[in-house]
Backbone as CSV, one residue per row, in Angstrom:
resi,resn,N_x,N_y,N_z,CA_x,CA_y,CA_z,C_x,C_y,C_z
1,UNK,-23.531,-49.795,-41.276,-22.504,-50.223,-40.349,-21.303,-49.274,-40.361
2,UNK,-20.972,-48.748,-41.542,-19.847,-47.818,-41.626,-20.151,-46.517,-40.884
3,UNK,-21.377,-46.065,-40.978,-21.725,-44.825,-40.285,-21.693,-45.023,-38.765
4,UNK,-22.024,-46.227,-38.278,-21.947,-46.516,-36.840,-20.501,-46.488,-36.365
5,UNK,-19.603,-47.084,-37.122,-18.168,-47.096,-36.772,-17.598,-45.672,-36.820
6,UNK,-18.011,-44.929,-37.815,-17.553,-43.542,-37.927,-18.033,-42.720,-36.724
7,UNK,-19.265,-42.912,-36.330,-19.806,-42.205,-35.175,-19.072,-42.564,-33.894
8,UNK,-18.752,-43.845,-33.704,-18.000,-44.271,-32.517,-16.585,-43.685,-32.520
9,UNK,-15.958,-43.661,-33.667,-14.603,-43.088,-33.764,-14.631,-41.590,-33.418
10,UNK,-15.653,-40.892,-33.876,-15.773,-39.459,-33.569,-15.977,-39.259,-32.077
11,UNK,-16.826,-40.072,-31.454,-17.071,-39.947,-30.010,-15.827,-40.267,-29.189
12,UNK,-15.085,-41.313,-29.573,-13.858,-41.663,-28.854,-12.824,-40.552,-29.011
13,UNK,-12.701,-40.019,-30.220,-11.745,-38.930,-30.451,-12.132,-37.687,-29.651
14,UNK,-13.411,-37.362,-29.644,-13.883,-36.212,-28.883,-13.632,-36.413,-27.390
15,UNK,-13.874,-37.610,-26.897,-13.604,-37.913,-25.490,-12.128,-37.785,-25.148
16,UNK,-11.249,-38.237,-26.059,-9.815,-38.131,-25.829,-9.384,-36.666,-25.785
17,UNK,-9.873,-35.853,-26.708,-9.518,-34.432,-26.745,-10.025,-33.736,-25.490
18,UNK,-11.255,-33.982,-25.082,-11.794,-33.369,-23.867,-11.029,-33.828,-22.626
19,UNK,-10.622,-35.098,-22.591,-9.833,-35.602,-21.464,-8.489,-34.913,-21.361
20,UNK,-7.805,-34.717,-22.485,-6.514,-34.022,-22.481,-6.698,-32.571,-22.046
21,UNK,-7.762,-31.927,-22.519,-8.016,-30.542,-22.117,-8.283,-30.441,-20.614
22,UNK,-9.025,-31.393,-20.067,-9.313,-31.394,-18.634,-8.035,-31.584,-17.824
23,UNK,-7.154,-32.511,-18.265,-5.886,-32.722,-17.560,-5.005,-31.477,-17.615
24,UNK,-4.938,-30.831,-18.754,-4.149,-29.602,-18.865,-4.713,-28.499,-17.981
25,UNK,-6.021,-28.388,-17.925,-6.650,-27.382,-17.074,-6.272,-27.597,-15.612
26,UNK,-6.364,-28.828,-15.148,-6.024,-29.122,-13.749,-4.555,-28.867,-13.472
27,UNK,-3.713,-29.192,-14.421,-2.268,-29.006,-14.245,-1.901,-27.520,-14.221
28,UNK,-2.472,-26.757,-15.111,-2.139,-25.336,-15.195,-2.804,-24.511,-14.102
29,UNK,-3.907,-25.000,-13.573,-4.607,-24.262,-12.525,-3.774,-24.172,-11.255
30,UNK,-2.957,-25.154,-10.988,-2.138,-25.169,-9.779,-1.043,-24.115,-9.820
31,UNK,-0.545,-23.770,-10.978,0.523,-22.790,-11.102,1.865,-23.431,-10.852
32,UNK,2.930,-22.649,-10.988,4.269,-23.197,-10.777,4.488,-23.589,-9.319
33,UNK,5.231,-24.668,-9.112,5.471,-25.164,-7.754,6.351,-24.212,-6.951
34,UNK,7.254,-23.505,-7.611,8.160,-22.599,-6.893,7.400,-21.426,-6.275
35,UNK,6.376,-20.934,-6.940,5.626,-19.787,-6.422,4.728,-20.166,-5.255
36,UNK,4.347,-21.430,-5.145,3.459,-21.844,-4.057,4.133,-21.738,-2.698
37,UNK,5.434,-21.976,-2.614,6.130,-21.985,-1.339,6.377,-20.600,-0.775
38,UNK,6.263,-19.550,-1.589,6.590,-18.199,-1.146,5.407,-17.260,-1.360
39,UNK,4.502,-17.180,-0.395,3.352,-16.290,-0.585,3.736,-14.829,-0.391
40,UNK,3.038,-13.973,-1.066,3.210,-12.529,-0.919,2.147,-12.014,0.034
41,UNK,2.530,-11.026,0.812,1.585,-10.408,1.728,1.593,-8.902,1.475
42,UNK,0.471,-8.359,1.057,0.337,-6.930,0.813,0.117,-6.232,2.155
43,UNK,1.072,-5.377,2.540,0.991,-4.681,3.820,0.177,-3.400,3.672
44,UNK,0.501,-2.604,2.651,-0.183,-1.331,2.477,-0.028,-0.863,1.041
45,UNK,-0.940,0.009,0.631,-0.891,0.591,-0.713,-1.318,2.045,-0.601
46,UNK,-0.549,2.939,-1.219,-0.853,4.365,-1.175,-0.783,4.919,-2.591
47,UNK,-1.856,5.517,-3.039,-1.883,6.113,-4.366,-1.154,7.446,-4.309
48,UNK,-0.275,7.700,-5.271,0.460,8.963,-5.331,0.144,9.736,-6.601
49,UNK,-0.744,9.215,-7.398,-1.140,9.873,-8.633,-2.263,9.087,-9.273
50,UNK,-2.750,9.561,-10.419,-3.862,8.863,-11.051,-3.511,7.446,-11.495
51,UNK,-2.276,7.226,-11.915,-1.883,5.898,-12.384,-0.596,5.438,-11.733
52,UNK,-0.326,5.891,-10.510,0.896,5.509,-9.806,0.588,5.294,-8.335
53,UNK,1.287,4.341,-7.730,1.106,4.083,-6.306,2.379,3.493,-5.726
54,UNK,2.460,3.538,-4.399,3.556,2.941,-3.655,2.955,1.794,-2.853
55,UNK,3.611,0.629,-2.906,3.071,-0.581,-2.297,4.117,-1.184,-1.363
56,UNK,3.692,-1.623,-0.170,4.550,-2.369,0.734,4.155,-3.835,0.668
57,UNK,5.144,-4.711,0.378,4.892,-6.143,0.221,5.892,-6.904,1.079
58,UNK,5.410,-7.930,1.801,6.279,-8.815,2.574,6.355,-10.165,1.888
59,UNK,7.575,-10.718,1.787,7.775,-12.069,1.282,9.134,-12.568,1.737
60,UNK,9.203,-13.802,2.174,10.452,-14.451,2.607,11.218,-13.640,3.651
61,UNK,10.531,-13.031,4.591,11.194,-12.288,5.652,11.729,-10.941,5.220
62,UNK,11.395,-10.483,4.034,11.841,-9.181,3.549,10.620,-8.333,3.240
63,UNK,10.770,-7.029,3.420,9.723,-6.074,3.096,10.227,-5.224,1.935
64,UNK,9.405,-5.127,0.899,9.761,-4.365,-0.285,8.817,-3.183,-0.422
65,UNK,9.390,-1.996,-0.707,8.593,-0.830,-1.059,8.706,-0.720,-2.577
66,UNK,7.575,-0.872,-3.259,7.551,-0.899,-4.710,6.838,0.330,-5.252
67,UNK,7.388,0.882,-6.307,6.723,1.941,-7.042,6.011,1.303,-8.220
68,UNK,4.708,1.510,-8.313,3.911,0.866,-9.357,3.302,1.940,-10.243
69,UNK,3.588,1.861,-11.544,2.986,2.757,-12.523,2.337,1.903,-13.600
70,UNK,1.710,2.567,-14.567,1.083,1.804,-15.632,2.123,1.175,-16.547
71,UNK,3.375,1.654,-16.487,4.414,1.133,-17.371,5.319,0.113,-16.712
72,UNK,5.302,0.005,-15.398,6.182,-0.963,-14.767,6.165,-0.879,-13.254
73,UNK,6.999,-1.746,-12.655,7.148,-1.821,-11.208,8.627,-1.700,-10.899
74,UNK,8.981,-0.858,-9.934,10.382,-0.732,-9.549,10.501,-0.819,-8.028
75,UNK,11.608,-1.392,-7.568,11.864,-1.536,-6.135,12.449,-0.225,-5.628
76,UNK,11.766,0.409,-4.687,12.227,1.672,-4.121,13.103,1.455,-2.895
77,UNK,12.759,0.430,-2.087,13.501,0.173,-0.855,13.277,-1.279,-0.442
78,UNK,14.297,-1.875,0.191,14.198,-3.245,0.700,14.678,-3.249,2.144
79,UNK,13.971,-3.962,3.014,14.354,-4.070,4.424,13.839,-5.396,4.974
80,UNK,14.284,-5.718,6.175,13.773,-6.907,6.861,12.372,-6.607,7.376
81,UNK,11.553,-7.631,7.474,10.208,-7.456,8.026,10.354,-7.105,9.503
82,UNK,9.746,-6.005,9.966,9.877,-5.637,11.375,9.189,-6.659,12.276
83,UNK,9.733,-6.767,13.493,9.130,-7.680,14.475,7.742,-7.164,14.839
84,UNK,6.814,-8.060,15.104,5.468,-7.600,15.464,5.500,-6.822,16.773
85,UNK,4.661,-5.809,16.838,4.586,-4.998,18.048,3.898,-5.801,19.143
86,UNK,4.147,-5.479,20.424,3.551,-6.261,21.517,2.032,-6.358,21.437
87,UNK,1.364,-5.285,21.016,-0.090,-5.327,20.929,-0.530,-6.337,19.876
88,UNK,0.232,-6.444,18.784,-0.110,-7.397,17.738,0.228,-8.814,18.170
89,UNK,1.303,-9.002,18.956,1.727,-10.340,19.355,0.748,-10.952,20.365
90,UNK,0.108,-10.114,21.193,-0.808,-10.629,22.201,-2.212,-10.887,21.653
91,UNK,-2.469,-10.506,20.420,-3.804,-10.679,19.847,-4.105,-12.161,19.697
92,UNK,-5.361,-12.539,19.909,-5.721,-13.949,19.754,-5.542,-14.401,18.310
93,UNK,-5.295,-15.692,18.138,-5.034,-16.239,16.805,-6.243,-16.089,15.896
94,UNK,-7.442,-16.279,16.428,-8.661,-16.176,15.617,-9.201,-14.756,15.719
95,UNK,-8.613,-13.826,14.964,-9.057,-12.432,15.010,-10.323,-12.262,14.189
96,UNK,-11.162,-11.360,14.626,-12.384,-11.088,13.887,-12.065,-10.222,12.684
97,UNK,-13.015,-10.080,11.814,-12.796,-9.246,10.632,-12.559,-7.799,11.017
98,UNK,-13.266,-7.332,12.024,-13.103,-5.944,12.455,-11.685,-5.716,12.996
99,UNK,-11.166,-6.656,13.778,-9.807,-6.527,14.308,-8.790,-6.568,13.181
100,UNK,-9.016,-7.395,12.182,-8.103,-7.479,11.041,-8.115,-6.171,10.262
101,UNK,-9.306,-5.587,10.063,-9.384,-4.299,9.359,-8.681,-3.204,10.160
102,UNK,-8.850,-3.230,11.499,-8.193,-2.226,12.339,-6.676,-2.360,12.244
103,UNK,-6.176,-3.586,12.280,-4.731,-3.803,12.175,-4.214,-3.321,10.826
104,UNK,-4.978,-3.564,9.770,-4.567,-3.120,8.438,-4.575,-1.597,8.361
105,UNK,-5.579,-0.962,8.961,-5.630,0.496,8.922,-4.521,1.094,9.775
106,UNK,-4.128,0.406,10.862,-3.019,0.896,11.676,-1.734,0.875,10.873
107,UNK,-1.514,-0.197,10.096,-0.346,-0.265,9.216,-0.402,0.825,8.163
108,UNK,-1.586,1.091,7.648,-1.750,2.141,6.653,-1.489,3.511,7.274
109,UNK,-1.887,3.696,8.543,-1.637,4.974,9.212,-0.138,5.197,9.397
110,UNK,0.591,4.132,9.766,2.045,4.271,9.893,2.666,4.605,8.550
111,UNK,2.163,3.953,7.495,2.661,4.213,6.150,2.395,5.662,5.760
112,UNK,1.161,6.142,6.027,0.807,7.519,5.706,1.684,8.506,6.477
113,UNK,1.971,8.204,7.743,2.814,9.097,8.553,4.228,9.151,7.980
114,UNK,4.773,8.011,7.577,6.121,7.985,6.996,6.141,8.715,5.660
115,UNK,5.104,8.530,4.860,5.033,9.205,3.568,4.947,10.714,3.761
116,UNK,4.148,11.169,4.737,4.033,12.602,5.009,5.365,13.171,5.488
117,UNK,6.081,12.403,6.319,7.392,12.872,6.794,8.367,13.014,5.632
118,UNK,8.347,12.047,4.717,9.242,12.113,3.565,8.866,13.283,2.652
119,UNK,7.571,13.507,2.458,7.137,14.628,1.630,7.499,15.952,2.281
120,UNK,7.453,16.024,3.619,7.846,17.234,4.333,9.314,17.537,4.123
121,UNK,10.154,16.491,4.128,11.585,16.694,3.870,11.816,17.208,2.458
122,UNK,11.027,16.729,1.506,11.174,17.200,0.132,10.742,18.653,0.005
123,UNK,9.701,19.052,0.764,9.213,20.427,0.689,10.237,21.406,1.269
124,UNK,11.052,20.951,2.236,12.043,21.819,2.859,13.210,22.109,1.927
125,UNK,13.452,21.236,0.966,14.565,21.432,0.046,14.227,22.563,-0.917
126,UNK,15.246,23.338,-1.328,14.966,24.424,-2.275,14.561,23.841,-3.627
127,UNK,13.784,24.622,-4.359,13.349,24.179,-5.679,14.579,23.978,-6.567
128,UNK,14.589,22.972,-7.410,15.770,22.706,-8.222,16.058,23.807,-9.242
129,UNK,15.073,24.598,-9.614,15.273,25.656,-10.605,15.467,27.028,-9.969
130,UNK,15.503,27.103,-8.639,15.595,28.393,-7.957,16.834,29.146,-8.417
131,UNK,16.631,30.384,-8.899,17.733,31.232,-9.324,18.180,31.000,-10.752
132,UNK,17.679,29.987,-11.413,18.092,29.738,-12.793,17.206,30.519,-13.757
133,UNK,17.586,30.509,-14.997,16.827,31.231,-16.015,15.468,30.589,-16.258
134,UNK,15.321,29.336,-15.847,14.063,28.636,-16.047,13.065,28.875,-14.908
135,UNK,13.507,29.498,-13.831,12.643,29.740,-12.683,11.703,30.909,-12.972
136,UNK,10.394,30.745,-12.794,9.466,31.866,-13.023,9.755,33.057,-12.119
137,UNK,10.266,32.818,-10.923,10.600,33.926,-10.024,11.700,34.809,-10.591
138,UNK,12.644,34.209,-11.283,13.717,34.976,-11.916,13.147,35.893,-12.976
139,UNK,12.208,35.399,-13.755,11.587,36.214,-14.792,10.778,37.356,-14.185
140,UNK,10.098,37.091,-13.071,9.343,38.154,-12.407,10.280,39.259,-11.907
141,UNK,11.406,38.862,-11.320,12.377,39.853,-10.853,12.951,40.664,-12.011
142,UNK,13.251,39.985,-13.120,13.808,40.686,-14.286,12.778,41.670,-14.848
143,UNK,11.525,41.232,-14.948,10.482,42.128,-15.455,10.300,43.312,-14.513
144,UNK,10.348,43.090,-13.210,10.217,44.177,-12.242,11.379,45.166,-12.361
145,UNK,12.593,44.625,-12.583,13.753,45.505,-12.730,13.653,46.337,-13.999
146,UNK,13.168,45.744,-15.078,13.022,46.507,-16.340,11.972,47.593,-16.198
147,UNK,10.846,47.259,-15.515,9.809,48.266,-15.312,10.336,49.410,-14.438
148,UNK,11.096,49.082,-13.414,11.632,50.106,-12.509,12.678,50.962,-13.213
149,UNK,13.418,50.379,-14.158,14.460,51.135,-14.871,13.901,52.089,-15.889
150,UNK,12.687,51.906,-16.394,12.083,52.778,-17.407,11.512,54.047,-16.811
151,UNK,11.240,54.069,-15.554,10.619,55.240,-14.922,11.641,56.361,-14.806
152,UNK,11.208,57.618,-15.102,12.141,58.766,-15.011,12.460,59.146,-13.600
């Protein structure tokens, strides 16, 4: 009789522990209530290196340009979400997968064009070491001058 009571106590205890675990699982699966009201929308992502990328994210009517590396995330720029273009506004509500992919690639093309324009502006700027002792061109000029000065 004692072994029967012991067995029932073990089963009831096991059931209680499993019930608490199930309730915690359901509660934690939902996540925080504050995050549910504000969804994030990934607009575009562009890799700029092996472990770095630039990401455009929309949330709460704002668009964020984020720099993402393996060590952290930093906000590069913040702006209001642009109004949808007329072609996007006239699209039917039930878009097909192909239309959704095309719209995403169009956003990516605009992102790529802006990134190329910004990189072009950086290429136009003079090198930060130009003319300094650390510039390889300065060393080439100095070596050329020394070689020219040794000739009779």
